[in-house]
Short mmCIF file of C-alpha atoms in Angstrom, two decimals:
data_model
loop_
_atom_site.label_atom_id
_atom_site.label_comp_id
_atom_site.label_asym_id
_atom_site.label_seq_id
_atom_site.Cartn_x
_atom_site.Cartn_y
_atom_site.Cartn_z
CA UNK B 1087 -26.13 -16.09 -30.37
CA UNK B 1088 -25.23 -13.20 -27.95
CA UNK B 1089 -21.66 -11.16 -28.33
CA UNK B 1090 -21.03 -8.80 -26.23
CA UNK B 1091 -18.63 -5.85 -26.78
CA UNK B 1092 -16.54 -4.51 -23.84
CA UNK B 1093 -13.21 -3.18 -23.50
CA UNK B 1094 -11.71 -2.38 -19.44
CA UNK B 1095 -10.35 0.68 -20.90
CA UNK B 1096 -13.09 3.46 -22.36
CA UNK B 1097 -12.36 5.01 -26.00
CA UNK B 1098 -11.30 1.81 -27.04
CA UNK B 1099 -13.82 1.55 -30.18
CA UNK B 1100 -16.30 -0.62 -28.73
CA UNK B 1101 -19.29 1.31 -30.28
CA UNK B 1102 -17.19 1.66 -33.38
CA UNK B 1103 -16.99 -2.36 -33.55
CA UNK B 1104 -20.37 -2.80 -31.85
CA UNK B 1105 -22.16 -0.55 -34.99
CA UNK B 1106 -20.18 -2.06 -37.64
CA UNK B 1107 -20.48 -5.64 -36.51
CA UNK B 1108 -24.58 -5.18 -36.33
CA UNK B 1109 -24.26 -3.34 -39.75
CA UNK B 1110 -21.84 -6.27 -41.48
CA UNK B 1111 -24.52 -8.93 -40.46
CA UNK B 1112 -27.60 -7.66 -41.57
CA UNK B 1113 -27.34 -8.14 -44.86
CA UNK B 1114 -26.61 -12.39 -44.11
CA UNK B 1115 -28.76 -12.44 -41.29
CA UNK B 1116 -32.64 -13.24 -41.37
CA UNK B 1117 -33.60 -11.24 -38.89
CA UNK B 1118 -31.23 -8.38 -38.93
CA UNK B 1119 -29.47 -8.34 -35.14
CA UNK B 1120 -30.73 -6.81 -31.98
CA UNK B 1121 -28.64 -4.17 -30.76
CA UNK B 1122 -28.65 -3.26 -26.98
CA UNK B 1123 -26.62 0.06 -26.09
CA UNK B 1124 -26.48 -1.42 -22.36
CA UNK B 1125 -23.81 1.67 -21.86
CA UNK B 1126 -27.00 3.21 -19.63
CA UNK B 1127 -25.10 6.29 -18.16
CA UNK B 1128 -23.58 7.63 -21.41
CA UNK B 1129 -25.71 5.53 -24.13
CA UNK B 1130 -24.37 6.79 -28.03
CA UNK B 1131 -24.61 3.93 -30.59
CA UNK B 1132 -27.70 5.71 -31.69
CA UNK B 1133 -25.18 8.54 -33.00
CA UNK B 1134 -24.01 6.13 -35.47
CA UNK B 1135 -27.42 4.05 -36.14
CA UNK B 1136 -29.60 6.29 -35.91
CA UNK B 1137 -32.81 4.41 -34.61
CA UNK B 1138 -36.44 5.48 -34.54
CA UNK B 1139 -37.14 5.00 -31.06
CA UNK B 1140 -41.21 4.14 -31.26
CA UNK B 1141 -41.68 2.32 -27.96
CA UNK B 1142 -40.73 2.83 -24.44
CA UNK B 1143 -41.01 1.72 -20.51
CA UNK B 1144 -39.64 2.88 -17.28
CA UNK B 1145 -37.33 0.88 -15.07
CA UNK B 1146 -38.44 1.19 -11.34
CA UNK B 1147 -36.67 -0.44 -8.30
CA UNK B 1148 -38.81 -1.22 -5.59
CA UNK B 1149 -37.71 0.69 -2.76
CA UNK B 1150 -39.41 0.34 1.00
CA UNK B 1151 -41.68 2.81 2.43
CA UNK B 1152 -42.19 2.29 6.04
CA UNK B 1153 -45.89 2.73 8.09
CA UNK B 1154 -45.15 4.66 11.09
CA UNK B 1155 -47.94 3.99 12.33
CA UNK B 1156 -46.94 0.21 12.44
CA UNK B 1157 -42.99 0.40 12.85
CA UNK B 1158 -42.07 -0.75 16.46
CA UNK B 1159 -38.56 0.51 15.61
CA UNK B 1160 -37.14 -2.94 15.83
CA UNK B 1161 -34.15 -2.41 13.52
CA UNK B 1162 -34.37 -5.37 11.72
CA UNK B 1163 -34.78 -3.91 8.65
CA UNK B 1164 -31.52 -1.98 9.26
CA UNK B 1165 -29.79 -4.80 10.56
CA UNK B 1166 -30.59 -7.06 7.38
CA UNK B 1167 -29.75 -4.30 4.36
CA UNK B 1168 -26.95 -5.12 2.93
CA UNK B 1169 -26.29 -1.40 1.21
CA UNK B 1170 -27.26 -0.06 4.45
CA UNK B 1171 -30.19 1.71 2.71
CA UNK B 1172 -32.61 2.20 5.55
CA UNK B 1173 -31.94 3.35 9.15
CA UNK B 1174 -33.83 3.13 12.40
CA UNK B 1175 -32.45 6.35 14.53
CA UNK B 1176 -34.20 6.11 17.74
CA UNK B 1177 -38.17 6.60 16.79
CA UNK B 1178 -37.44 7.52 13.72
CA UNK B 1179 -36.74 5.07 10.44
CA UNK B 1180 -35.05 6.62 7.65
CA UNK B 1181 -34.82 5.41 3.86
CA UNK B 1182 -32.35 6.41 1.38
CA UNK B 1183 -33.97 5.33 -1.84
CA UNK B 1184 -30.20 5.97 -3.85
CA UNK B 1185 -28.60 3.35 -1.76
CA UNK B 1186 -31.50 0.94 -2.52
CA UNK B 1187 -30.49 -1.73 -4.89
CA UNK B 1188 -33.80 -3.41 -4.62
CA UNK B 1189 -33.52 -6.15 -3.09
CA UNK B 1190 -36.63 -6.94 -0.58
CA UNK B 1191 -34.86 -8.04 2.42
CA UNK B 1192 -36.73 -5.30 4.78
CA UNK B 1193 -40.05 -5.78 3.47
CA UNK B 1194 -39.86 -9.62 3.82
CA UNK B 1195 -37.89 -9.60 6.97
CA UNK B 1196 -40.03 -6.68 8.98
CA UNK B 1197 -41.90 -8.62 11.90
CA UNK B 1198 -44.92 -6.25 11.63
CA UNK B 1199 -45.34 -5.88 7.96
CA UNK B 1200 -45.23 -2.34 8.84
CA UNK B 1201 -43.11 -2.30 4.97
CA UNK B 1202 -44.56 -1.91 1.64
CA UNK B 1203 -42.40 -1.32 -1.67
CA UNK B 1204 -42.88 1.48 -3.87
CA UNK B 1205 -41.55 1.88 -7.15
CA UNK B 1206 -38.90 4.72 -7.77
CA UNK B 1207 -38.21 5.49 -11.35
CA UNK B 1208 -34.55 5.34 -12.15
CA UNK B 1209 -34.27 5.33 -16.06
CA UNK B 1210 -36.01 3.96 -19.44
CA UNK B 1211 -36.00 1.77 -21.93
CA UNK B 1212 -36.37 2.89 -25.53
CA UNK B 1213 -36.77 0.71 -28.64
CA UNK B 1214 -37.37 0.96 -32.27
CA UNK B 1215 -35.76 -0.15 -35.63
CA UNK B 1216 -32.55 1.39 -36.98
CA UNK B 1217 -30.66 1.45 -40.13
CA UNK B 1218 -30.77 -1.58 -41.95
CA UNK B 1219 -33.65 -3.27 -40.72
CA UNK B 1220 -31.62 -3.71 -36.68
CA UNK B 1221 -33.98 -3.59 -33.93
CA UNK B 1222 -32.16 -0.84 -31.08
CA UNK B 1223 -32.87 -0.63 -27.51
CA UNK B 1224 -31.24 1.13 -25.51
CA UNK B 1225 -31.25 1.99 -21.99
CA UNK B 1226 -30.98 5.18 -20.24
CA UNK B 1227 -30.05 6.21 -16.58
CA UNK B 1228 -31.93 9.43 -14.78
CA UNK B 1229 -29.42 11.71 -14.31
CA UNK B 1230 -28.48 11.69 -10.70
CA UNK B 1231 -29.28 7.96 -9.94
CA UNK B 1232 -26.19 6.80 -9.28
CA UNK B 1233 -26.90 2.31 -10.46
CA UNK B 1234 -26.52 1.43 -13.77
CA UNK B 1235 -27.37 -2.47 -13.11
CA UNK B 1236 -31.30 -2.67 -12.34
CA UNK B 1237 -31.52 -0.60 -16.23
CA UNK B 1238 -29.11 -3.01 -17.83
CA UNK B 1239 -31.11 -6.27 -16.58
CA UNK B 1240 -34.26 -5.06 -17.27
CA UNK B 1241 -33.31 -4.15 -21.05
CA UNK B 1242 -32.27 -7.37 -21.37
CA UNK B 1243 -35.33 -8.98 -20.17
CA UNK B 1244 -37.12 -6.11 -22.30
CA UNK B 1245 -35.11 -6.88 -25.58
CA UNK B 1246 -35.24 -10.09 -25.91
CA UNK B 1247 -34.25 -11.81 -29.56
CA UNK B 1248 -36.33 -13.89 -31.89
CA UNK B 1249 -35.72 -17.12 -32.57
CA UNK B 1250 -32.40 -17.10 -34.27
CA UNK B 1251 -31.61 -13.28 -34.59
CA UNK B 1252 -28.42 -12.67 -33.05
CA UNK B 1253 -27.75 -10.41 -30.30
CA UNK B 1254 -25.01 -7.19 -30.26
CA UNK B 1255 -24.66 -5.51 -26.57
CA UNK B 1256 -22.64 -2.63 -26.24
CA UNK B 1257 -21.16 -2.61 -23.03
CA UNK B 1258 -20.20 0.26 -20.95
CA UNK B 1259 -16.69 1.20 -20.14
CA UNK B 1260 -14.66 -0.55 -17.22
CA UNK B 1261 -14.78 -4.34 -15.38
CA UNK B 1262 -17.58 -3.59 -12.94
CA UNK B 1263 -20.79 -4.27 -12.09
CA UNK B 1264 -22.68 -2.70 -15.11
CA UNK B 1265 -20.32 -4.77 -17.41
CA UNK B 1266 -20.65 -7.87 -15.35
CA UNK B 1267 -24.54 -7.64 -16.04
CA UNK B 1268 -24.17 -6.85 -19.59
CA UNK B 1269 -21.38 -9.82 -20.47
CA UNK B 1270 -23.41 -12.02 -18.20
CA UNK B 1271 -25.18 -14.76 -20.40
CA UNK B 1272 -23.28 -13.78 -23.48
CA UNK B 1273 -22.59 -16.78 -25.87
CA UNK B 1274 -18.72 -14.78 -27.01
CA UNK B 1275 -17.12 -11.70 -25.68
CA UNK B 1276 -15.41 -9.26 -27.99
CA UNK B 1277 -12.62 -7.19 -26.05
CA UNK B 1278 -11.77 -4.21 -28.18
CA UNK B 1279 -7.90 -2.46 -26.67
CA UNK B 1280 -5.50 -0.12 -28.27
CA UNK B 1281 -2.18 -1.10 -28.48
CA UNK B 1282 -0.93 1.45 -25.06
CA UNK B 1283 -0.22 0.48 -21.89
CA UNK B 1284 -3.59 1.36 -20.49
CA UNK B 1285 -5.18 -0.57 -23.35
CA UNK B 1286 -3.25 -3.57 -21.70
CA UNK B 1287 -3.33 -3.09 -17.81
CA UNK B 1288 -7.78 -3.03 -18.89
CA UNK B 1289 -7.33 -5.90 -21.20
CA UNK B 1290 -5.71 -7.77 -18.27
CA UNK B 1291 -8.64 -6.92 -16.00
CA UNK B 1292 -11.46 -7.72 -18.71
CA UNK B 1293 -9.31 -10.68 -19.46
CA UNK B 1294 -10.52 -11.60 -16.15
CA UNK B 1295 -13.92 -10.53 -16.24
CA UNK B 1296 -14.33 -12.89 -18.82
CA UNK B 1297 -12.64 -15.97 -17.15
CA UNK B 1298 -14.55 -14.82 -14.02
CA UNK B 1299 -18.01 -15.37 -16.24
CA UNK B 1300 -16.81 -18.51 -18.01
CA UNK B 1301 -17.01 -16.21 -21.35
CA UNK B 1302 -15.30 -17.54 -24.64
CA UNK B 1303 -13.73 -14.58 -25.67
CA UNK B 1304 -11.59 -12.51 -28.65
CA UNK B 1305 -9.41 -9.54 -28.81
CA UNK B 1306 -9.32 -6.96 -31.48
CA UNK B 1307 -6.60 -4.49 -31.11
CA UNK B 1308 -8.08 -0.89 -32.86
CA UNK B 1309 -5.59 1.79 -33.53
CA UNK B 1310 -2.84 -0.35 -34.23
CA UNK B 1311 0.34 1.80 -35.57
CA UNK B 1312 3.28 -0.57 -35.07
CA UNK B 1313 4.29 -3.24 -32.96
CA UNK B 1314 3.32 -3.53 -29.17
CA UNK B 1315 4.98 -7.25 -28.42
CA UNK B 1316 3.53 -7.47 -25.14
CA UNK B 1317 -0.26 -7.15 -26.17
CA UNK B 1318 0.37 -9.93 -28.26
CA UNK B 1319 2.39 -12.02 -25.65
CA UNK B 1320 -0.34 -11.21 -22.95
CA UNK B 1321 -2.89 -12.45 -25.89
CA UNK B 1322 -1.29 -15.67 -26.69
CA UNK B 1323 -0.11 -16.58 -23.01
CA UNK B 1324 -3.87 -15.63 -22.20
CA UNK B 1325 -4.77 -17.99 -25.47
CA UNK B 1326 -6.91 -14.93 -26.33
CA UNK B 1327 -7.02 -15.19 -30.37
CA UNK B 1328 -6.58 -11.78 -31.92
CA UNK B 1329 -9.48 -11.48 -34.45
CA UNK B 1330 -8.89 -8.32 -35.82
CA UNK B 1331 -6.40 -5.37 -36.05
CA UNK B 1332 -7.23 -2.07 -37.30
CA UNK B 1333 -4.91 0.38 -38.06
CA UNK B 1334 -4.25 4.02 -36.62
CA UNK B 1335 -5.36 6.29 -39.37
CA UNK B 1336 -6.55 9.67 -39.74
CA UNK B 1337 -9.47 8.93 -42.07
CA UNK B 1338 -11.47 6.72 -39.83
CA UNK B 1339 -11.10 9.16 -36.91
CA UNK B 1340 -12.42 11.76 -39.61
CA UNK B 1341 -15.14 9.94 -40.48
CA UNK B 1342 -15.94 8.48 -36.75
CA UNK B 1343 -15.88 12.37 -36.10
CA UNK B 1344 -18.87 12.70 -38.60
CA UNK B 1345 -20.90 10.22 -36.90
CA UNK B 1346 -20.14 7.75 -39.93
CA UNK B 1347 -19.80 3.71 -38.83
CA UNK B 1348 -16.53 2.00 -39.65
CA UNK B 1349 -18.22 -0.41 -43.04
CA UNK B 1350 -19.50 3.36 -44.16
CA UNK B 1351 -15.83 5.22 -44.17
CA UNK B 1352 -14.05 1.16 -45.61
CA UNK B 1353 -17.21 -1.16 -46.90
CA UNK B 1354 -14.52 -3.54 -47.02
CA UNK B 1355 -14.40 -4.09 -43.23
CA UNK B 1356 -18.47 -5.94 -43.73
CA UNK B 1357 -16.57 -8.64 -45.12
CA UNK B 1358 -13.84 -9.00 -42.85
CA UNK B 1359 -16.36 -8.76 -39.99
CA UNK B 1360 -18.60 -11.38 -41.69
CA UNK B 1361 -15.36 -13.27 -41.73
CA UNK B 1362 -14.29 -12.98 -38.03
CA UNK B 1363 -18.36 -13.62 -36.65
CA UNK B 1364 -17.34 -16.89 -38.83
CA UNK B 1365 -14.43 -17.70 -37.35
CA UNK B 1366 -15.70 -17.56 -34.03
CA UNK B 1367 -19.13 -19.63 -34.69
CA UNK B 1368 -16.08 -22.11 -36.06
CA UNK B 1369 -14.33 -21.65 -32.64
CA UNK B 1370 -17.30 -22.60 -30.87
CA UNK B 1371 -18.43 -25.58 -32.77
CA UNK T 413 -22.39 14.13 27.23
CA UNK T 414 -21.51 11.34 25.59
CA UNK T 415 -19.67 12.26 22.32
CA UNK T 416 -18.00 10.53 18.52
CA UNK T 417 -15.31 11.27 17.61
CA UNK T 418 -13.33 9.64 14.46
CA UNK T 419 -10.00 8.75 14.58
CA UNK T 420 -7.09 6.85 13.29
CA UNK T 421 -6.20 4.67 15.79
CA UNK T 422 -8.10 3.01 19.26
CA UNK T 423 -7.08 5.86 21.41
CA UNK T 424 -7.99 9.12 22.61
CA UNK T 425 -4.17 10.40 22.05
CA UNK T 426 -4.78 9.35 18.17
CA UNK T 427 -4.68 11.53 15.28
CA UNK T 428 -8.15 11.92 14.15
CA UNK T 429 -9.81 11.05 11.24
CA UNK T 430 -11.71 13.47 8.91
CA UNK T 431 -13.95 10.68 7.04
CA UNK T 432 -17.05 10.05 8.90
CA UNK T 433 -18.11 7.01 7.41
CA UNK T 434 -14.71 5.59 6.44
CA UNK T 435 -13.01 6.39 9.61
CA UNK T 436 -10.90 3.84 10.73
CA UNK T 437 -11.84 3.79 14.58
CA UNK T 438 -14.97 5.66 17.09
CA UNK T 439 -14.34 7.02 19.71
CA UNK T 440 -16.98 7.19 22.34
CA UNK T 441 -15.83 9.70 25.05
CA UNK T 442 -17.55 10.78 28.36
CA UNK T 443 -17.05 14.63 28.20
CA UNK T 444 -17.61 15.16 32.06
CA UNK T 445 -15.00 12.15 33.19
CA UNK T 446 -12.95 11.75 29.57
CA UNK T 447 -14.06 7.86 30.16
CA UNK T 448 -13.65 6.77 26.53
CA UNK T 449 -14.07 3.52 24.26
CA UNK T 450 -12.62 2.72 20.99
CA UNK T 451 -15.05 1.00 18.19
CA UNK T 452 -13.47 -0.23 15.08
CA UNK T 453 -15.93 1.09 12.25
CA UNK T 454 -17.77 -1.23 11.07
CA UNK T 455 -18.69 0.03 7.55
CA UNK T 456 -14.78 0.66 6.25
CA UNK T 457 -15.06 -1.93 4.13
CA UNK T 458 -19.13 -1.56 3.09
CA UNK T 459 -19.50 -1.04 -0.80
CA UNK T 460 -21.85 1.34 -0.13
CA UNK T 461 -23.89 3.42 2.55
CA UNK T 462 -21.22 4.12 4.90
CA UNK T 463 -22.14 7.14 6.17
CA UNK T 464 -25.62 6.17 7.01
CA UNK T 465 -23.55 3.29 8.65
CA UNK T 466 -22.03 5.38 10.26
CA UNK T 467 -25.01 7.39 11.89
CA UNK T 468 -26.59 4.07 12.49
CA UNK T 469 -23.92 3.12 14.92
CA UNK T 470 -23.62 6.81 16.34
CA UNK T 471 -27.74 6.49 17.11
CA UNK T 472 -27.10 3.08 18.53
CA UNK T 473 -24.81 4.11 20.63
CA UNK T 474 -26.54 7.13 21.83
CA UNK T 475 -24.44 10.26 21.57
CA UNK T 476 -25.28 13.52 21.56
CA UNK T 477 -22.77 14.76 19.32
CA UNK T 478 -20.64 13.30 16.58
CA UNK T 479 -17.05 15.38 15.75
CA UNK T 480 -15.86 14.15 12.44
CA UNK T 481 -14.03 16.32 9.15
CA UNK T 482 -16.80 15.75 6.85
CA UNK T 483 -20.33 14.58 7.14
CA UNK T 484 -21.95 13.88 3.47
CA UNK T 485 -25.74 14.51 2.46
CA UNK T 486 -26.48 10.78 3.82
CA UNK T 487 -24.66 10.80 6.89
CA UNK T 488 -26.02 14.57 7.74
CA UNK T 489 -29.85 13.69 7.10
CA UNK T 490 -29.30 10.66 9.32
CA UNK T 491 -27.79 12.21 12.07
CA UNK T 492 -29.62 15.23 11.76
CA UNK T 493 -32.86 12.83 12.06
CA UNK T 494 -31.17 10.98 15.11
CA UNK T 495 -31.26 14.68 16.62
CA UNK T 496 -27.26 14.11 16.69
CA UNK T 497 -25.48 17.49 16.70
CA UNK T 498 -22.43 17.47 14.20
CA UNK T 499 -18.77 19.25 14.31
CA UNK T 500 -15.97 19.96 12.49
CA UNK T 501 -12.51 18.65 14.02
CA UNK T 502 -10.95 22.08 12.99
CA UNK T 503 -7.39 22.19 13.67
CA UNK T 504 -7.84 19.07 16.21
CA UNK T 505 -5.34 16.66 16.01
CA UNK T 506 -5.81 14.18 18.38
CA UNK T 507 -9.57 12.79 20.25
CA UNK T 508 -8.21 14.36 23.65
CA UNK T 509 -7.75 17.69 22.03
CA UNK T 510 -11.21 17.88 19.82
CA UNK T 511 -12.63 16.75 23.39
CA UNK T 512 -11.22 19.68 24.99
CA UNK T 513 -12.20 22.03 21.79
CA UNK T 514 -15.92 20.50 21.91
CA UNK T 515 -16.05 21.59 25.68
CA UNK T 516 -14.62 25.10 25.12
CA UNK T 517 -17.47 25.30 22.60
CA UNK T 518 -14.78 25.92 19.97
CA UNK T 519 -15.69 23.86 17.28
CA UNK T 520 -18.15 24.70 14.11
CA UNK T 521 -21.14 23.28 14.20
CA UNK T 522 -22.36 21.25 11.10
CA UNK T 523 -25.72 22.84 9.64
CA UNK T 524 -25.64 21.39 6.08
CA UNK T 525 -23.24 19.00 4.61
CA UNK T 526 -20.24 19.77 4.00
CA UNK T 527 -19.38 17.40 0.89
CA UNK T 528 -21.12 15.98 -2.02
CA UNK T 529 -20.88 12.85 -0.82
CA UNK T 530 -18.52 10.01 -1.98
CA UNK T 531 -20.71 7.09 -3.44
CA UNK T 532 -17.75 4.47 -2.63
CA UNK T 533 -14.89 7.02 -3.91
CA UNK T 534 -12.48 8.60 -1.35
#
């Protein structure tokens, strides 16, 4: 079983529910989970489970290097990249590896083979075991390199589960691409909001992220000090089931602060996570 | 000399545009005979790579200069490659007007680029 974490608006809690939720099912679960911190540009869920990170790999993207000595100047590669990546200015072709997403097009479409790909390093995997027995990978973006997505696939295809452990990912902030390619073959998606107008207008566009993927997904409202009718409206007119509500208070922001998980500063949330992972495998059954 | 120019609108009366690779229109003007022709851009919409977009269409089209408000790292190593001089449109507010600036030789020439780039942000 995959869940994925995600939240349209950032400082929602995700890692908060992400760390807690791996933490609640080890003790049940035979293997512990796999956690993926696919939140590649700012990565942090190690702050709270502090892994050993023994093993590691690069992601590359195979980006085109062009033979001069073959090009003809054609344009065809130019006229066939879709992120408009490589240019052919007269006698002169031009790449522009940061616009590169990958994809092959030029060096299968050049008439004179006069294209052969190159890998460019753009970030790193990193695995190892964490508290409580959880394997952790993570992924991390080079600074500068401006795509999140080729890291996030690869540690997926990197970190792959056993046979029955279940799977955490940590999504990154937002309803783009990099969230896209970490929801995408998720069995349930958690959507962690606050209860603020922002926490809505991004639950509205996750909402749709998820319908968009075909998702099952939940809704745990974090930071919860009163009433906010029209989260719960949008929830049930969205048939979104609220799983879980945690309140505003001072001593889990103190403790979050201190780089302490949520089932550290109240043990009694493992239960109630144990509970709501229940209720959902009951939702999907 | 056949010269870009960015601009708002498919006319050489137009306000200009300062985006190079989001521009809304081209402008492709004669400089000798002011003969021009309007060219909607074609990478407004592109989700990336505008700017060398952008330079793509300025090599294809075989100007010697391009006049735009900002030319990014991409677009200036392209057109610097195409051997495509770059301006600034200054306080030019129409295509006629950065025309008649360009021929008085009273526009800034672009040596570096002048932003960071935008990445698909405005």
């Amino acid at each position: 079983m995959i869940i994925s974490i995600a939240s349209g608006k950032g400082g929602t809690g995700k890692t908060t529910i992400a760390t807690s939720l791996a933490l609640s099912l080890t003790a049940e679960l035979t293997p512990p989970p796999l956690f993926l911190d696919c939140d590649v540009e700012a990565p942090n869920a190690h702050l709270f489970l502090h892994p050993r990170l023994f093993e590691q790999q690069d992601v590359d993207l195979l980006i085109p290097e062009v033979d001069e000595s073959k090009c003809t100047y054609c344009g065809k590669c130019a006229e066939v990249c879709q992120y408009h990546a490589i240019v052919v200015l007269g006698q002169k072709t031009l790449v522009f590896p940061q616009l590169c997403h990958g994809c092959g097009s030029c060096t299968a479409l050049c008439p004179v083979k006069a294209i052969t790909e190159i890998p460019d390093r753009m970030g790193v995997l990193e695995r190892g075991l964490a508290k409580a027995g959880i394997t952790f990978a993570r992924g991390v973006l080079d600074v500068g390199e401006p795509m999140a997505v080729p890291v996030i696939r690869q540690l997926k295809k990197w970190a792959v589960p056993q046979a029955g452990q279940v799977t955490i990912r940590d999504a990154p902030p937002g309803t783009s691409c990099p969230v896209v390619e970490t929801v995408r073959g998720s069995d349930y998606l958690l959507l962690v909001t606050e209860p603020t107008p922002f926490g809505l207008h991004d639950l509205r566009l996750a909402a749709q992220v998820a319908g968009e993927l075909g998702a099952p997904a939940g809704v745990i409202i974090n930071r919860e000090n009163g009433p906010y009718p029209e989260m719960d409206e949008f929830c049930g007119h969205q048939q979104l089931p609220v799983l879980l509500r945690i309140p505003f208070e001072r001593a889990i922001a103190e403790g979050v602060a201190q780089g302490k998980t949520l089932v550290e500063i109240h043990p009694e949330y493992t239960a109630v996570f144990r509970r709501m992972i229940q209720q959902i495998k009951d939702s999907q059954s | 000399m056949k010269i870009l120019i960015t601009a708002t609108a498919p006319a050489l009366e137009a306000d200009v545009d300062h985006r190079f690779g989001r521009c809304d229109y081209f402008l492709i003007v004669d400089t000798v005979n002011l003969e021009w022709i309007a060219h909607p851009n074609p990478g407004i919409n592109a989700s990336g790579g505008a700017g060398t977009l952008a330079a793509q269409f300025a090599s294809n089209q075989k100007v010697e200069a391009a006049i735009s408000g900002d030319f990014g790292p991409n677009a200036y190593n392209a057109l610097q490659a195409a051997g495509i001089a770059m301006y600034l449109l200054g306080t030019s507010r129409t295509g006629r007007e950065a025309v008649e600036k360009f021929k008085a030789n009273q526009l800034t020439s672009v040596s570096a680029p002048t932003g960071q780039g935008h990445h698909g942000r405005r």
